[in-house]
Amino acid sequence: MQNPRALWASCQKYFQQNIEANEYQTWFSQVEFETYTPATCTLILSVPSDYVAQYIEKNYIDHLRTAISNTFGRIRLKWHTIIVKKEDSVTTNTSAPQTKRGGKGFGYTYEGAVDTESGDGQAKAALATNNQQELIQAPGSVITTHLPEIDSQLNLHQTFSNYVEGASNKLCRSVGLSIAEHPQGTQFNPLFIYGPSGCGKTHLVNAIGVRCKEMYPNKRVLYVSARIFQVQYVNANMQSKINDFIGFYQTIDMLIVDDVQEWLNSPKTQETFFHIFNHLFRTAKRIILVSDRPPVQLQGMMDRLITRFSCGVVAEMEKPNVQLCVDILKRKIQRDGLHIPEPVIQYIAENANGSVREIQGIINSVMAYSITYNCNIDMKFVERIVMRAVKIDNQALTIDDIIRVICTHYDVTEQQIKGRTRKREIVFPRQVIMYLADKHIRMPAARIGRCIGNRDHSTVIHSLNLITEKIKKDKDFSNEILAIEQELGIKE
């Protein structure tokens, strides 16, 4: 048999002749020969990231098979993904290929057999003794190595010790604590947390990361907002460093991404994260995602990402009720050394609109004013602070309010709205109710459906899309919705 390196050079020549020059330069020029073992008929090729391997598999598998079968024969092919290389790296996998470039790498392999009728007989005979697999199967085990420390970007002040548990966050907190203390497990992966702004989602996921780092200091934990991730992706793309960008994220043990709804209608960012997600999920790394809505309502997100977001635990976090707001206030007041009468605490809790951020803003303002003007913290004083800090609603809008106003506006009854009739004159007002409930109360689709005759969440989503499109296209209808919102007391 010829020198294996010469055979691979022949493969590269074939690729150059049969693939467009810019595509060859982008993808195949990065593929390098590692080793070929005749005894096991194993060819190992190195790539800078699994994204490159996946792209070649998806778009050029026929060329790959043809080139390899015409040179090496029928063999077992392995992709060795080199993500980081260090001169002093120590691996725990003795079967990892030795590179010719100064050390072993953090990576893993794809493995399979190239089907062909040609090739030398010795290769075929050796391969026949092995368990054959189709090209290309899922990645194998990860080769461990010592990687450089990273800044986890966690807020060290947001911990479980100062996170107040209540009915609105009990499930999320329980699952999050389990993940933080057992990151090596695969249960609850990924964890997808959703809920309205100010309900404590960011505090919780930071607490998960902080607890994990406390218990497992060597774990590579990273918190990143979706917006920062997107900026990093754009910069990497402009600098032709996409493979480095993807490679870095594939080394993370626990990845926390906040506000993933920021990626809606950004297909390239979604595609890149899809490859990162796949790698982390297959290698049993932890993925925690945060959004203001559940996966099924992420209109503009790739279907294959939505299904992956939903395959672990999808947990809703609701706005804290008055009692939880009181508990949060008391904890913060005690920590800050303030003395606030019980009626004043109750007043703040009732007017903070169920937002932890607003509670924190009010207390910070109270502290600042009381210190500056050396005054007592009484009801009259706090009322002035609250009026400046938050929008006070005399009564929170409910879906019952919306149903009542819509029934009057369209001259239908509540029984008809919640009934099973599909008449146009009933279905349309029903859809408007769903739209307004989603827009102004931020209710999950499943709950809206339950409130309107136990309808399926897919029916609600369909209705939301229809009304949204009609508002865009029909100016008269858009004005009609504005009039209904004014009747509900909603001021944009």
XYZ file of C-alpha atoms in Angstrom:
492
model
C 0.000 0.000 0.000
C 1.180 3.532 -0.780
C 2.241 5.971 1.912
C -1.005 7.001 3.698
C -0.091 10.670 3.552
C 0.348 10.404 -0.203
C -3.049 8.729 -0.450
C -4.647 11.565 1.511
C -2.889 14.059 -0.776
C -4.627 12.276 -3.663
C -7.944 12.728 -1.860
C -7.300 16.429 -1.464
C -6.451 16.684 -5.157
C -9.770 15.023 -5.985
C -11.626 17.527 -3.787
C -9.839 20.462 -5.452
C -10.844 19.205 -8.902
C -14.476 18.439 -8.061
C -15.477 21.144 -5.586
C -15.690 24.892 -6.146
C -12.507 26.683 -5.124
C -14.049 28.864 -2.414
C -15.906 25.884 -0.908
C -12.744 23.790 -0.917
C -10.788 26.574 0.760
C -13.468 27.066 3.425
C -14.000 23.422 4.348
C -11.571 20.835 2.956
C -8.403 22.876 3.348
C -8.973 22.614 7.114
C -9.091 18.802 7.059
C -5.707 17.268 7.844
C -4.379 13.722 7.833
C -3.714 12.319 11.307
C -3.003 8.603 11.072
C -3.902 5.474 9.162
C -3.718 2.056 10.882
C -3.734 -0.831 8.362
C -4.363 -3.475 11.038
C -7.751 -1.987 11.884
C -8.249 -0.131 8.595
C -8.787 3.097 10.552
C -8.231 6.494 8.960
C -8.208 9.483 11.322
C -8.654 13.012 9.971
C -8.487 16.136 12.139
C -10.774 19.168 11.868
C -10.818 22.388 13.920
C -14.409 21.846 15.120
C -17.285 19.425 14.749
C -19.096 22.123 12.753
C -16.662 21.543 9.888
C -17.136 17.776 10.058
C -20.918 18.106 10.172
C -20.973 20.491 7.225
C -18.849 18.149 5.102
C -21.005 15.176 6.066
C -24.171 17.035 5.162
C -23.033 18.558 1.870
C -20.128 16.493 0.490
C -20.541 12.943 1.753
C -20.615 11.495 -1.781
C -17.341 13.221 -2.689
C -15.834 12.063 0.597
C -16.797 8.450 0.001
C -15.584 8.487 -3.591
C -12.200 10.021 -2.795
C -11.467 7.758 0.192
C -12.707 4.520 -1.377
C -10.627 5.105 -4.522
C -7.465 5.574 -2.468
C -7.684 3.750 0.863
C -10.369 1.227 0.017
C -13.089 0.271 2.449
C -12.043 1.633 5.817
C -13.258 2.918 9.154
C -13.205 6.710 9.167
C -12.781 8.848 12.280
C -12.998 12.608 12.582
C -10.782 13.897 15.354
C -12.016 17.307 16.454
C -9.141 19.415 17.771
C -10.549 22.282 19.785
C -7.625 23.373 21.900
C -4.063 22.167 21.804
C -1.505 22.666 24.598
C 2.043 21.480 24.788
C 1.582 20.161 28.335
C -1.929 18.737 27.911
C -2.554 15.411 29.608
C -5.360 13.199 28.281
C -7.051 10.323 30.006
C -7.902 8.565 26.760
C -4.961 6.489 25.617
C -6.613 5.826 22.258
C -6.555 9.515 21.341
C -4.559 10.127 18.149
C -1.178 11.762 18.452
C -1.006 14.957 16.415
C 2.045 16.090 14.490
C 1.570 19.676 15.621
C 2.789 19.754 19.160
C 0.422 17.899 21.440
C -2.865 16.201 21.982
C -6.156 18.027 21.749
C -9.462 18.296 23.450
C -11.909 16.658 21.079
C -13.918 13.628 20.103
C -14.460 11.465 17.050
C -17.118 10.566 14.566
C -16.720 6.974 13.465
C -18.089 4.900 10.574
C -17.324 2.702 7.573
C -17.014 3.914 3.982
C -19.005 1.556 1.761
C -17.341 0.688 -1.538
C -16.702 -2.313 -3.707
C -13.143 -1.250 -4.466
C -10.082 -1.126 -2.225
C -7.517 -3.664 -1.185
C -8.589 -7.059 0.084
C -6.658 -6.848 3.331
C -8.594 -3.738 4.320
C -11.917 -5.408 3.574
C -10.989 -8.523 5.517
C -9.851 -6.577 8.542
C -12.962 -4.430 8.499
C -15.232 -7.468 8.265
C -14.076 -8.595 11.716
C -15.321 -5.339 13.266
C -18.864 -4.245 14.005
C -19.666 -2.145 10.960
C -21.435 1.163 11.370
C -22.947 3.516 8.852
C -21.158 6.733 8.002
C -21.428 8.963 9.974
C -22.780 8.131 13.449
C -22.980 10.152 16.669
C -19.812 11.401 18.380
C -17.890 9.114 20.650
C -16.552 9.904 24.090
C -14.889 13.191 24.862
C -11.168 13.263 25.401
C -10.565 15.145 28.619
C -7.755 17.621 29.086
C -6.740 20.554 31.221
C -8.264 23.675 29.712
C -7.516 27.295 30.615
C -9.737 29.005 33.188
C -12.551 31.212 31.906
C -14.515 34.055 33.445
C -17.943 32.555 34.096
C -19.597 36.002 33.845
C -21.773 35.091 36.837
C -23.182 37.589 39.309
C -21.742 36.221 42.551
C -24.290 38.160 44.615
C -27.212 36.237 43.079
C -27.167 32.986 45.024
C -29.589 30.420 46.421
C -29.012 31.799 49.914
C -30.668 35.120 49.015
C -33.216 33.678 46.579
C -36.643 33.658 48.250
C -38.791 30.647 47.383
C -42.523 30.945 46.751
C -45.333 29.258 44.869
C -44.414 31.077 41.643
C -40.819 29.773 41.504
C -40.845 26.573 43.566
C -40.512 24.149 40.621
C -37.821 26.171 38.869
C -35.807 26.561 42.066
C -36.058 22.856 42.931
C -34.952 21.700 39.471
C -32.237 24.368 39.305
C -30.769 23.347 42.667
C -30.706 19.691 41.588
C -28.845 20.619 38.394
C -26.353 22.813 40.270
C -25.483 20.045 42.723
C -25.473 17.208 40.152
C -24.190 18.750 36.901
C -22.783 15.421 35.718
C -26.290 13.932 35.375
C -28.456 14.014 32.262
C -31.819 14.493 33.957
C -33.586 17.826 33.287
C -31.305 18.622 30.329
C -31.839 21.130 28.885
C -33.635 23.251 31.467
C -35.800 25.882 29.768
C -37.137 28.561 32.146
C -39.662 31.122 30.942
C -41.692 33.884 32.523
C -42.376 37.632 32.468
C -39.749 40.281 33.119
C -38.837 40.854 36.746
C -39.946 37.485 38.130
C -36.425 36.363 39.150
C -35.285 34.192 36.215
C -31.830 35.751 35.884
C -31.208 35.545 39.641
C -32.092 31.855 39.623
C -29.839 30.831 36.729
C -26.950 32.814 38.223
C -27.557 30.996 41.504
C -27.369 27.674 39.649
C -24.037 28.616 38.121
C -22.606 29.977 41.378
C -23.577 26.847 43.350
C -22.110 24.586 40.656
C -18.794 26.474 40.744
C -18.732 26.302 44.549
C -19.167 22.529 44.527
C -17.173 21.785 41.347
C -14.499 24.485 40.899
C -13.050 22.810 37.808
C -16.334 22.914 35.892
C -16.360 25.381 33.022
C -19.549 27.361 33.698
C -20.525 30.271 31.470
C -23.423 32.735 31.700
C -24.094 34.743 28.539
C -27.006 36.825 27.322
C -28.403 35.947 23.901
C -27.555 39.445 22.697
C -23.886 39.127 23.700
C -23.735 35.675 22.079
C -25.055 37.201 18.851
C -22.514 40.036 18.959
C -19.719 37.502 19.504
C -20.977 35.461 16.561
C -21.067 38.498 14.244
C -17.540 39.514 15.269
C -16.232 35.966 14.772
C -17.863 35.812 11.356
C -16.325 39.143 10.290
C -12.907 37.917 11.412
C -13.333 34.460 9.783
C -13.078 32.805 13.212
C -16.408 30.961 13.318
C -14.692 27.630 13.977
C -12.819 29.112 16.958
C -16.052 30.625 18.237
C -17.952 27.336 18.020
C -14.975 25.419 19.367
C -14.810 27.571 22.489
C -18.487 27.089 23.328
C -18.125 23.336 22.830
C -15.697 23.231 25.767
C -18.252 24.556 28.262
C -19.563 22.183 30.951
C -22.588 24.303 31.896
C -23.856 26.876 29.412
C -26.472 29.386 30.610
C -28.066 31.560 27.900
C -30.428 34.352 28.977
C -33.192 35.913 26.837
C -33.052 33.463 23.915
C -36.072 35.226 22.390
C -33.516 37.799 21.194
C -32.570 35.318 18.447
C -35.978 35.339 16.783
C -35.575 35.974 13.045
C -31.763 35.610 13.288
C -31.319 32.322 11.391
C -27.521 32.377 11.197
C -27.142 32.818 14.946
C -29.690 30.051 15.481
C -27.864 27.727 13.075
C -24.583 28.273 14.899
C -26.136 27.681 18.311
C -27.794 24.543 16.940
C -24.360 22.973 16.364
C -23.139 24.074 19.799
C -26.292 22.720 21.461
C -25.968 19.360 19.672
C -22.391 18.902 20.802
C -23.042 19.853 24.419
C -26.166 17.704 24.607
C -24.471 14.636 23.084
C -21.532 14.958 25.452
C -23.813 15.263 28.515
C -22.999 18.902 29.249
C -25.554 21.102 30.987
C -27.645 23.590 28.998
C -29.858 26.168 30.737
C -31.988 28.514 28.640
C -34.074 31.512 29.701
C -36.864 33.223 27.778
C -39.890 35.450 28.283
C -42.116 32.858 26.609
C -42.300 29.050 26.237
C -40.590 27.306 23.275
C -43.848 26.801 21.340
C -44.366 30.583 21.249
C -40.902 31.401 19.872
C -42.210 32.380 16.442
C -39.196 32.861 14.154
C -37.057 30.215 15.880
C -35.970 27.165 13.867
C -38.265 24.172 14.419
C -35.331 21.898 15.205
C -34.176 24.302 17.934
C -37.672 24.522 19.399
C -37.881 20.722 19.640
C -34.488 20.622 21.350
C -35.456 23.375 23.776
C -38.502 21.291 24.707
C -36.835 17.898 25.130
C -35.736 18.423 28.754
C -37.750 20.361 31.340
C -39.787 23.420 30.379
C -40.590 25.270 33.610
C -42.708 28.396 33.975
C -41.845 31.079 36.492
C -44.778 33.346 37.295
C -44.775 36.858 38.707
C -44.422 36.698 42.495
C -47.691 37.117 44.369
C -48.120 39.684 47.155
C -46.988 37.290 49.884
C -43.780 36.422 48.049
C -43.155 40.131 47.444
C -43.563 40.690 51.189
C -41.057 37.902 51.930
C -38.581 39.340 49.413
C -38.972 42.806 50.906
C -38.399 41.588 54.445
C -35.264 39.702 53.389
C -33.834 42.758 51.626
C -34.826 45.139 54.427
C -33.134 42.912 56.999
C -29.990 42.641 54.892
C -29.827 46.413 54.339
C -30.473 47.200 58.024
C -33.628 49.228 57.407
C -36.594 49.667 59.752
C -39.868 49.795 57.794
C -43.306 49.367 59.427
C -45.360 46.329 58.432
C -48.168 48.368 56.735
C -45.566 50.112 54.576
C -44.055 46.783 53.545
C -47.524 45.545 52.590
C -48.149 48.719 50.552
C -44.917 48.326 48.591
C -45.628 44.630 47.908
C -49.117 45.381 46.612
C -47.894 48.108 44.247
C -44.695 46.571 42.861
C -46.667 44.907 40.023
C -45.213 41.521 40.882
C -41.720 42.574 39.813
C -38.626 41.759 41.851
C -36.730 44.478 39.983
C -39.305 47.099 40.969
C -39.113 45.953 44.593
C -35.340 46.380 44.530
C -35.677 49.796 42.872
C -38.163 50.995 45.482
C -36.010 49.868 48.420
C -32.886 51.444 46.895
C -34.780 54.709 46.401
C -36.142 54.584 49.962
C -32.600 54.120 51.301
C -31.206 56.966 49.207
C -33.928 59.458 50.131
C -34.009 58.549 53.834
C -30.225 58.926 54.167
C -30.071 62.156 52.147
C -32.953 63.907 53.910
C -32.629 62.122 57.280
C -36.364 61.396 57.436
C -38.490 58.607 58.850
C -39.701 55.851 56.561
C -43.461 56.151 56.943
C -46.428 55.570 54.636
C -46.571 59.121 53.271
C -42.856 59.087 52.501
C -42.998 55.697 50.740
C -46.102 56.629 48.724
C -44.139 59.440 47.083
C -41.271 57.085 46.295
C -43.549 54.415 44.831
C -45.379 56.941 42.632
C -42.052 57.940 41.071
C -40.653 54.417 40.797
C -43.507 52.309 39.387
C -46.691 52.588 37.412
C -49.488 51.928 39.885
C -52.481 50.066 38.541
C -55.572 50.421 40.684
C -56.625 46.991 39.495
C -54.644 44.485 37.469
C -56.110 43.550 34.095
C -57.497 40.010 33.979
C -58.687 37.770 31.187
C -62.192 38.064 32.625
C -62.008 41.829 32.011
C -61.003 41.184 28.410
C -63.776 38.642 27.881
C -66.366 41.052 29.328
C -65.289 43.971 27.101
C -65.026 41.843 23.945
C -68.436 40.254 24.518
C -69.973 43.730 24.765
C -68.040 45.044 21.773
C -69.005 42.174 19.445
C -72.418 41.510 21.001
C -71.759 37.895 21.972
C -72.095 36.036 25.263
C -69.422 34.511 27.483
C -71.109 31.124 27.042
C -70.715 31.407 23.268
C -67.067 32.429 23.608
C -66.291 29.414 25.805
C -68.524 27.058 23.848
C -67.617 24.790 20.934
C -69.325 26.680 18.090
C -67.173 27.495 15.064
C -69.349 30.218 13.622
C -67.322 33.093 12.262
C -69.136 35.693 14.371
C -68.098 33.791 17.533
C -64.661 32.499 16.509
C -63.342 35.950 15.610
C -64.082 37.627 18.998
C -62.621 34.538 20.678
C -59.392 35.028 18.721
C -59.256 38.718 19.683
C -59.540 37.748 23.364
C -56.622 35.342 22.965
C -54.530 38.045 21.277
C -55.196 40.652 23.976
C -54.574 38.162 26.795
C -51.240 37.216 25.268
C -50.206 40.817 24.631
C -51.249 42.498 27.868
C -51.357 39.768 30.516
C -48.469 37.686 29.084
C -50.360 34.494 29.826
C -48.914 31.262 28.388
C -50.886 29.888 25.439
C -51.900 26.767 27.365
C -53.429 28.842 30.169
C -55.264 31.135 27.742
C -56.733 28.044 26.109
C -57.904 26.686 29.448
C -59.631 29.989 30.273
C -61.515 29.995 26.974
C -63.228 26.641 26.915
C -60.223 24.331 27.495
C -58.781 24.858 24.030
C -55.453 23.429 22.909
C -52.389 25.710 23.002
C -51.885 25.204 19.240
C -55.331 26.730 18.641
C -54.285 29.759 20.684
C -51.028 30.186 18.761
C -52.896 29.926 15.453
C -55.294 32.638 16.652
C -52.436 34.907 17.761
C -50.838 34.662 14.334
C -54.109 35.393 12.519
C -54.948 38.490 14.578
C -51.351 39.783 14.400
C -51.365 39.528 10.596
C -54.781 41.179 10.340
C -53.613 44.110 12.471
C -50.616 44.568 10.151
C -52.681 44.496 6.971
C -55.976 46.112 8.033
C -55.675 49.684 9.306
C -59.354 49.891 10.314
C -59.044 46.724 12.379
C -55.832 48.027 13.962
C -57.710 51.169 15.040
C -60.517 48.984 16.357
C -58.055 47.086 18.575
C -56.659 50.397 19.871
C -60.165 51.485 20.800
C -60.769 48.203 22.668
C -57.464 48.630 24.525
C -58.458 52.138 25.585
C -61.769 50.768 26.850
C -59.765 48.259 28.913
C -57.782 51.146 30.390
C -54.574 50.219 28.552
C -52.351 53.137 27.656
C -49.484 52.492 25.279
